[in-house]
Coordinates of C-alpha atoms in Angstrom, one line a residue:
Chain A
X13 CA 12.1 10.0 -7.9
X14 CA 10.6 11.8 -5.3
X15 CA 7.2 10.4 -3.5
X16 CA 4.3 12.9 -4.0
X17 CA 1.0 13.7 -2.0
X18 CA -2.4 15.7 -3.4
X19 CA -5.1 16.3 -1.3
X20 CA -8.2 18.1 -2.5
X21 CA -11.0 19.0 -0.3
X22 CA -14.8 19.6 -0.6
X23 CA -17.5 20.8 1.0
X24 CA -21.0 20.2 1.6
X25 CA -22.6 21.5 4.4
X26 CA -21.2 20.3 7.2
X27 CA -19.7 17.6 6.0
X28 CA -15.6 17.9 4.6
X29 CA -14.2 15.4 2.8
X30 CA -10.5 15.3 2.2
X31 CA -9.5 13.3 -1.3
X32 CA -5.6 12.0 -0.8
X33 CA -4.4 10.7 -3.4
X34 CA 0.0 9.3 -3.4
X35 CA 2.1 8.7 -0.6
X36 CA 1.3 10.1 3.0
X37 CA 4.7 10.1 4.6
X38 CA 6.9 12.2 6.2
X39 CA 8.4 14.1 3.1
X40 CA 4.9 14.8 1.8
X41 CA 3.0 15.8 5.3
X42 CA 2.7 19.5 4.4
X43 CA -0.8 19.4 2.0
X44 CA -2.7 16.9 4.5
X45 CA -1.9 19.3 7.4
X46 CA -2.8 22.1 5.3
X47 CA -6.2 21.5 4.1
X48 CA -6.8 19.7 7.9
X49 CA -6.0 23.3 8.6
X50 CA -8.9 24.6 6.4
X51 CA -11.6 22.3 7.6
X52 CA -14.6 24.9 8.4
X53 CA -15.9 25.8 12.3
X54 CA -19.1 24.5 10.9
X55 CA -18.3 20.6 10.2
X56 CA -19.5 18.0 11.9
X57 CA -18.5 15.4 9.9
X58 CA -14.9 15.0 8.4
X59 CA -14.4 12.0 5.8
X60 CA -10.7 11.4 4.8
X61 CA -11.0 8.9 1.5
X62 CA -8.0 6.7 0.8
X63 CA -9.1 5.1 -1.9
X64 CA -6.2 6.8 -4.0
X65 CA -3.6 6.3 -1.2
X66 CA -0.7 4.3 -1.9
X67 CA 1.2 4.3 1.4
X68 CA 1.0 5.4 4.2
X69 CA 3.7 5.9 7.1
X70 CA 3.7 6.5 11.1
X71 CA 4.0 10.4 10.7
X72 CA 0.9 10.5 8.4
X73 CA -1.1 7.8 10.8
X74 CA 0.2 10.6 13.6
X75 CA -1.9 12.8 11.3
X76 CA -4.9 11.1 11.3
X77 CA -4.9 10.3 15.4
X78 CA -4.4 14.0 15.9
X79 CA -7.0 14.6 13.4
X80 CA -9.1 12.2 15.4
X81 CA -8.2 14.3 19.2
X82 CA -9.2 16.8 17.5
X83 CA -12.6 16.2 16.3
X84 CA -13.1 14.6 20.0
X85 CA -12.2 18.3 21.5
X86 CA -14.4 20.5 18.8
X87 CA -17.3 18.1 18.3
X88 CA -17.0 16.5 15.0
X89 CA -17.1 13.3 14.0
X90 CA -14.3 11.6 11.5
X91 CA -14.9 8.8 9.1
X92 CA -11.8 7.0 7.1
X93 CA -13.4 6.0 4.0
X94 CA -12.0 3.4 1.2
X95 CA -9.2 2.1 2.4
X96 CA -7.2 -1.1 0.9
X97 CA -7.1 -4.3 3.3
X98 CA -3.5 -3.6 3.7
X99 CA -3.6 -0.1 4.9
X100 CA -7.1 -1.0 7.2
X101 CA -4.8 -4.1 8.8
X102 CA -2.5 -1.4 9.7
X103 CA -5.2 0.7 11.8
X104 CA -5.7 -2.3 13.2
X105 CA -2.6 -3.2 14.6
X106 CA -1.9 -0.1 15.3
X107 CA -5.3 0.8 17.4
X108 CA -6.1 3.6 15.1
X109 CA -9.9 2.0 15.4
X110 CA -9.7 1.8 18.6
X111 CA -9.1 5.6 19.5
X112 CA -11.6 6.1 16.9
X113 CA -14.2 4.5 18.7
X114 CA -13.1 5.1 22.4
X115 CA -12.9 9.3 21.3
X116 CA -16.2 9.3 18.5
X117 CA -18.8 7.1 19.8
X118 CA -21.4 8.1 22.1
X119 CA -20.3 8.2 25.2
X120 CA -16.5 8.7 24.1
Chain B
X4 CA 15.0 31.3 25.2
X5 CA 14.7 34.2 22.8
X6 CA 17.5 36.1 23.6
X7 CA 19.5 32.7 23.2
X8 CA 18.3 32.3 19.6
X9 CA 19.6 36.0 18.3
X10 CA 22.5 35.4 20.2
X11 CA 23.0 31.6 18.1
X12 CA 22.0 33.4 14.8
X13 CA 25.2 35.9 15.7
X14 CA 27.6 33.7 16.7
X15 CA 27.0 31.2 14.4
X16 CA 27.0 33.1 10.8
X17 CA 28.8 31.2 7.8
X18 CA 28.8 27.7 8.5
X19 CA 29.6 27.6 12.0
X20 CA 26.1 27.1 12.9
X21 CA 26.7 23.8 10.3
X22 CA 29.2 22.5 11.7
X23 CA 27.9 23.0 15.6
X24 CA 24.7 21.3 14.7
X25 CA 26.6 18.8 12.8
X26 CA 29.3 18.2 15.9
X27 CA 26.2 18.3 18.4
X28 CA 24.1 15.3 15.8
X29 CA 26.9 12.8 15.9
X30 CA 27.1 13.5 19.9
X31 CA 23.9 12.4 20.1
X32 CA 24.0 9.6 17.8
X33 CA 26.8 8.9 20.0
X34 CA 24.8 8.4 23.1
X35 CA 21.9 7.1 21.6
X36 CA 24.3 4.0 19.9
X37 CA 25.4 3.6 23.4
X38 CA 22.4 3.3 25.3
X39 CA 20.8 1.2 22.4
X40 CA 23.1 -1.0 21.6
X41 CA 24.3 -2.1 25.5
X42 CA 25.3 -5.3 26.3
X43 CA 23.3 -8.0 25.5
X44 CA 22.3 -10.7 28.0
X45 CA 24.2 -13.8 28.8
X46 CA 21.7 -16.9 28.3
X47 CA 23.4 -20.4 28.9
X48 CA 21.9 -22.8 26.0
X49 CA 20.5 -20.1 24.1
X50 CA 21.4 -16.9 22.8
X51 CA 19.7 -12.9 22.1
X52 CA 20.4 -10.3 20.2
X53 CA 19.5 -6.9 18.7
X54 CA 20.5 -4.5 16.1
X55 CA 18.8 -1.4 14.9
X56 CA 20.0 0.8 12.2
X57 CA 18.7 3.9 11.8
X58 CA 18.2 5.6 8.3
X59 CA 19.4 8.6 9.3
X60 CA 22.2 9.8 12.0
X61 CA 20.3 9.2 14.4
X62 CA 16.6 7.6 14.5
X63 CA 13.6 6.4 16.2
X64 CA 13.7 2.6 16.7
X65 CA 14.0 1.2 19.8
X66 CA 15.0 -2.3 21.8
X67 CA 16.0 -3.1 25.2
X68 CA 16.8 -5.8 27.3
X69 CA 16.0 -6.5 31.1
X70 CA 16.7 -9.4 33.2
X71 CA 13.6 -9.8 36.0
X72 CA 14.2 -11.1 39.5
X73 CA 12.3 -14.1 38.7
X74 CA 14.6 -15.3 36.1
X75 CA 12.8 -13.9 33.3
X76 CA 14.2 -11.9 30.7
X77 CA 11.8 -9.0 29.4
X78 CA 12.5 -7.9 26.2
X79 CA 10.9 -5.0 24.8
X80 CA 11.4 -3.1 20.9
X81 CA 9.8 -0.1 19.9
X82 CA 9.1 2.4 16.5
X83 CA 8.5 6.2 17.4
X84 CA 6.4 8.1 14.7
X85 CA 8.7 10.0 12.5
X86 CA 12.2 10.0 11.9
X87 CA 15.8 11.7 12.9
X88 CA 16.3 13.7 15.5
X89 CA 12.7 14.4 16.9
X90 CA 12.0 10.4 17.0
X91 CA 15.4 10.1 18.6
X92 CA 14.0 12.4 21.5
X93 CA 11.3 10.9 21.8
X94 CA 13.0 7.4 21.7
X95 CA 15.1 8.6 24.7
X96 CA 12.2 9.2 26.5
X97 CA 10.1 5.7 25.6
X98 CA 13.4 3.9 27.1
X99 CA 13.1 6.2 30.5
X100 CA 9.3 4.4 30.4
X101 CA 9.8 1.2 30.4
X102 CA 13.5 1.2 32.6
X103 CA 11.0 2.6 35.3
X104 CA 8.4 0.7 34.3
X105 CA 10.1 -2.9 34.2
X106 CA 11.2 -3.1 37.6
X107 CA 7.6 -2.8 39.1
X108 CA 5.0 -4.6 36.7
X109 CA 4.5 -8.0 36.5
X110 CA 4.0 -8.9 33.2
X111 CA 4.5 -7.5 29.6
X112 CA 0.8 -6.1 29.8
X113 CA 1.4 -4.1 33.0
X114 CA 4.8 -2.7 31.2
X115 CA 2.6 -1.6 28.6
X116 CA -0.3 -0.4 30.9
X117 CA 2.5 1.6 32.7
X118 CA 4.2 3.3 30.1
X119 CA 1.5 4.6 28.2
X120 CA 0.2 6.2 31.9
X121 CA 3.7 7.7 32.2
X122 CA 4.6 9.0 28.7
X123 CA 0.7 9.9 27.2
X124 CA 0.6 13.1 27.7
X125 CA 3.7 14.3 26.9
X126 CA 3.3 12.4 23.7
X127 CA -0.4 13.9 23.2
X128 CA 0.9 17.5 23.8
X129 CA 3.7 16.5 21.1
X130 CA 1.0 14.9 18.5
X131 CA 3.0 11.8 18.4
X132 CA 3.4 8.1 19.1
X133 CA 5.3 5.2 19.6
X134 CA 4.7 1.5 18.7
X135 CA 5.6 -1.0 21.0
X136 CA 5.8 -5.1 21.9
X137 CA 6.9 -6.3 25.3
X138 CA 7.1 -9.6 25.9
X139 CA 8.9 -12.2 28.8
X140 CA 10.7 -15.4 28.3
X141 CA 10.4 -17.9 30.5
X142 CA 13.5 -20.1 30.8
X143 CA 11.8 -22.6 33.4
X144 CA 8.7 -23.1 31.4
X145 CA 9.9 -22.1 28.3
X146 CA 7.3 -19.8 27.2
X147 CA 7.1 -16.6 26.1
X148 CA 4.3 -13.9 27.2
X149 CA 3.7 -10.7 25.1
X150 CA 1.7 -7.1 24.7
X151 CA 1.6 -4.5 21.9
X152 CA 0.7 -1.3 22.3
X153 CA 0.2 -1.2 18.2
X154 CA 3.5 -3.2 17.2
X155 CA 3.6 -6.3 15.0
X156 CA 3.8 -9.7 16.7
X157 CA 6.8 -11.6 17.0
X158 CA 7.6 -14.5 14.0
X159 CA 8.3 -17.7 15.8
X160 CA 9.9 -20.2 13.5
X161 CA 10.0 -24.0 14.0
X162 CA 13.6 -26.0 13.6
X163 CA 11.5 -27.9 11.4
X164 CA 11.2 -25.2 8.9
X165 CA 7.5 -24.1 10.1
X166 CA 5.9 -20.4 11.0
X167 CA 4.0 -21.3 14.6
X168 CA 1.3 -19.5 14.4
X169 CA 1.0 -17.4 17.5
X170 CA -2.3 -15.9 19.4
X171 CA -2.9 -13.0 18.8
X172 CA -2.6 -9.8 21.5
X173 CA -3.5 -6.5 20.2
X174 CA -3.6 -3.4 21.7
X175 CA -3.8 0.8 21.0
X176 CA -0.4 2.6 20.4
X177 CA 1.5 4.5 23.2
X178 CA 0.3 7.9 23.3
X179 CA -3.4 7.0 21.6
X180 CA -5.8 6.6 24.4
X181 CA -5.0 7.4 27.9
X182 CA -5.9 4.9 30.9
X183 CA -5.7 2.0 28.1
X184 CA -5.5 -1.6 30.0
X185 CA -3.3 -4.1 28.0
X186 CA -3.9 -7.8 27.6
X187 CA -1.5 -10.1 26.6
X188 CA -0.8 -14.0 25.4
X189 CA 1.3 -16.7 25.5
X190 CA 3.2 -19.2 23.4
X191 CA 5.1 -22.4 24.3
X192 CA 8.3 -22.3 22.7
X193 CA 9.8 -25.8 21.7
X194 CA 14.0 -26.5 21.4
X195 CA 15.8 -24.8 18.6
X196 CA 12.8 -22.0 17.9
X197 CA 13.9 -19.1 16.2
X198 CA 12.1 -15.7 17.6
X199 CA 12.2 -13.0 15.4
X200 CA 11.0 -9.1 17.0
X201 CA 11.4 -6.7 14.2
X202 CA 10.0 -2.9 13.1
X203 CA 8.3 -1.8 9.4
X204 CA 11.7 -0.9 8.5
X205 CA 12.4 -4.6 7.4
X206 CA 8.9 -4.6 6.0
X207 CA 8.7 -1.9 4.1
X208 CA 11.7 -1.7 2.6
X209 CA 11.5 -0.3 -1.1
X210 CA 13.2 -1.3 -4.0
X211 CA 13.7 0.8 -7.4
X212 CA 10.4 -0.7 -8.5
X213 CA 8.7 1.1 -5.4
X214 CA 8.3 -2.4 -4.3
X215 CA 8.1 -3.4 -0.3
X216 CA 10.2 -6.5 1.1
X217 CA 6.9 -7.4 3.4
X218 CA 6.1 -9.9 5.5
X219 CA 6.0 -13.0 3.3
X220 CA 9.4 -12.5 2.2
X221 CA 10.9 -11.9 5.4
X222 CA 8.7 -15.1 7.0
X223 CA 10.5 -17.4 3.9
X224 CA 13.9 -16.3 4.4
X225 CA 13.5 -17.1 8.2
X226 CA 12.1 -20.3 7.4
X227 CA 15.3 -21.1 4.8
X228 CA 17.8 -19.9 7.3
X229 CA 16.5 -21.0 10.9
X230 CA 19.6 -23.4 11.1
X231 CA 21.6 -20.5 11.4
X232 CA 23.1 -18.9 15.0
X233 CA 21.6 -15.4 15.5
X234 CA 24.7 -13.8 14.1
X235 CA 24.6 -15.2 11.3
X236 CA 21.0 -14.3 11.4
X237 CA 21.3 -10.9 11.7
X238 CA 23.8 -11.0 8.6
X239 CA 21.3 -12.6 6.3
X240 CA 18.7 -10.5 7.0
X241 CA 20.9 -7.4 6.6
X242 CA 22.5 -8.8 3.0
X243 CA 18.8 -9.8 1.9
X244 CA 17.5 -6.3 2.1
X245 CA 20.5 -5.2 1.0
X246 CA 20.2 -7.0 -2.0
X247 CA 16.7 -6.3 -2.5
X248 CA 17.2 -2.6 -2.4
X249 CA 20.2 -2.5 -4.3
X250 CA 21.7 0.4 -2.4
X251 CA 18.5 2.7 -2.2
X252 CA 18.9 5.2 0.5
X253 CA 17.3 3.6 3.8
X254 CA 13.8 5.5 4.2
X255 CA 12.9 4.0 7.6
X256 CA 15.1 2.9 10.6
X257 CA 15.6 -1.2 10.4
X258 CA 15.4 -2.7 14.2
X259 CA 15.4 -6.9 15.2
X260 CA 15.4 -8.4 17.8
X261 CA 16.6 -12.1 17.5
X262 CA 16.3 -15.4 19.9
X263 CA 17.1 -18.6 20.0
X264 CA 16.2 -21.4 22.3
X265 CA 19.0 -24.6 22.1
X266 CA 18.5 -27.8 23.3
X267 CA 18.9 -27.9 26.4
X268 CA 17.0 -25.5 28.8
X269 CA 17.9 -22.0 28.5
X270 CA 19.1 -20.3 31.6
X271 CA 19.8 -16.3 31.9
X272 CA 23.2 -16.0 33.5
X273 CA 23.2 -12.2 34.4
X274 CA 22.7 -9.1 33.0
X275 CA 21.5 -5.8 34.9
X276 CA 19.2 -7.0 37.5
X277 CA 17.7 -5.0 39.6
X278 CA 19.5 -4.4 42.9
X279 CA 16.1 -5.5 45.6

């Protein structure tokens, strides 16, 4: 049984939101960087919702901090929307929060 | 560089590429076995110990050992983002970090300060990162500091069967943020504590069920077994996931790091210090 990864993305505006839905890991990478890939010139506001994410692994947090340098270098903001309390205690150890807000506030 | 891959793709036609790449993979495995799993320190009235197993030939876990001119032994272990051969690279150079980086900071917050200025941008060009908890042990006072750069806290367990809850020091992963100051914390570690480092690999573990081994588990069968020596340790830990998996391929590389503090005051006989 192999783990499996859809993401499907919509716009409005200029805000993006990325649905992914299964396992973000580093067998199933390839759709997430894809449609990252298609986010328009025009965002300004990128929402990636987990609420249908099942695990996720250091390659696809990797993901979401380049995701997050990104944003910081074109001028868009990022928002990680429905999470689990299991996967948002791992941003937390992990800092993910914390380059979130050091790169995306004002000031950052 | 270019001229080097046509001349690969001609060289190597049916196979031989295979079998070059597979030769060159177990050299490598080779040297990264070696420089991971060096000797371990000598401690009189205690003992450490580490084992890491990658899931692949080669993989991205990481632990190391270094005895301070003070008498304090710095231990450090480490998870790369991603697996095989690119976290293996990258392992390589998160090792280079903190050899440097242990011989001139004073505590496990200044390792961590240190190595994140030395390795961010390579691992920012790279879109990658590596998890990491330092800590010292203190033999005299018998306490242990620590830092993470976005790695899970130690378990301490008490001979009399209780988790000691630890404070907590948190911090942003290697390769997040640059210029990123570390803070770190202290515990007071009584006779016959058992110190458990570890990565996610013991964590999440799956079974067929898609079921994860997790914390909770691992914290119980610590608990059951802290009568054991650190060998022994090491076994049950190994035999418990093994059992829980039931032979599923390894996803993630399994790393631990394992102490234990006898009765009678720990002292750190010798192991590569640092010629001042």
């Amino acid at each position: 049984m192999y783990d499996t990864l859809e993401v499907y993305k919509k716009s409005e505006g200029n805000v993006c939101t990325l649905y992914v839905s299964g396992v973000l890991d580093y067998s199933t990478m390839d759709p997430f960087i894809k449609k990252i890939q298609e986010i328009e010139v025009s965002s300004k506001l990128v929402i990636v919702n987990f609420e249908r994410l099942e695990f996720i692994d250091s390659t696809g947090i990797g993901a979401i901090i380049n995701l997050v340098h990104e944003a910081k270098n074109k001028n868009f903001k990022v928002k990680l929307d429905g999470m689990n309390n299991e996967i948002e205690e791992l941003f937390e150890t992990l800092g993910v929060f914390q380059v979130m807000k050091s790169l995306l506030e004002v000031g950052g | 560089m270019f001229r080097r891959e046509i001349s690969i793709e001609k060289e190597a036609s049916n196979g031989e590429l295979d079998r070059t790449l597979e030769r060159e993979i177990k050299l490598a495995r080779n040297i990264q076995m070696k420089l991971l799993n060096g000797n371990e320190p000598a401690i009189k009235n205690g003992t450490v110990s580490g084992i890491s197993i990658p899931a692949r030939l080669i993989g991205g876990d990481y632990y190391d050992f270094y005895l301070l001119p003070n008498g304090k032994l710095r231990i450090v272990i480490g998870d790369v983002m991603g697996k095989g051969i690119p976290a293996a690279m990258l392992m390589i150079l998160t090792r280079g970090a903190f050899r440097s980086a242990a011989e001139t900071t004073k505590g496990p917050a200044d390792t961590l300060t240190a190595m994140n200025n030395a390795i961010y941008e390579d691992l920012r060009v790279l879109g990658s990162f590596v998890t990491v908890l330092c800590a010292d042990w203190d033999p005299e006072k018998q306490e242990l500091s620590y830092a993470s750069a976005g790695h899970g806290l130690p378990l301490v367990v008490h001979s009399s069967q209780q988790l000691v809850d630890i404070p907590v020091a948190k911090g942003v992963m290697l390769g997040g943020l640059p210029d990123v100051v570390y803070n770190q914390n202290t515990v007071k570690i009584e006779e016959e504590d058992l110190l458990f480092f570890y990565t996610d690999g013991i964590t999440e573990a799956q079974n067929e069920n898609g079921d994860m081994y997790r914390t909770e588990r691992l914290e119980k069968m610590l608990i059951e077994n802290v009568d054991l020596d650190i060998n022994e340790l090491e076994n049950v830990v190994t035999h418990s996931l093994e059992s829980f998996t039931k032979g599923l391929p390894q996803k993630d590389d399994i790393t631990m790091v394992i102490m234990k503090v006898n009765r009678e005051k720990t002292e750190i006989a010798s192991y590569n210090s640092p010629i001042l």
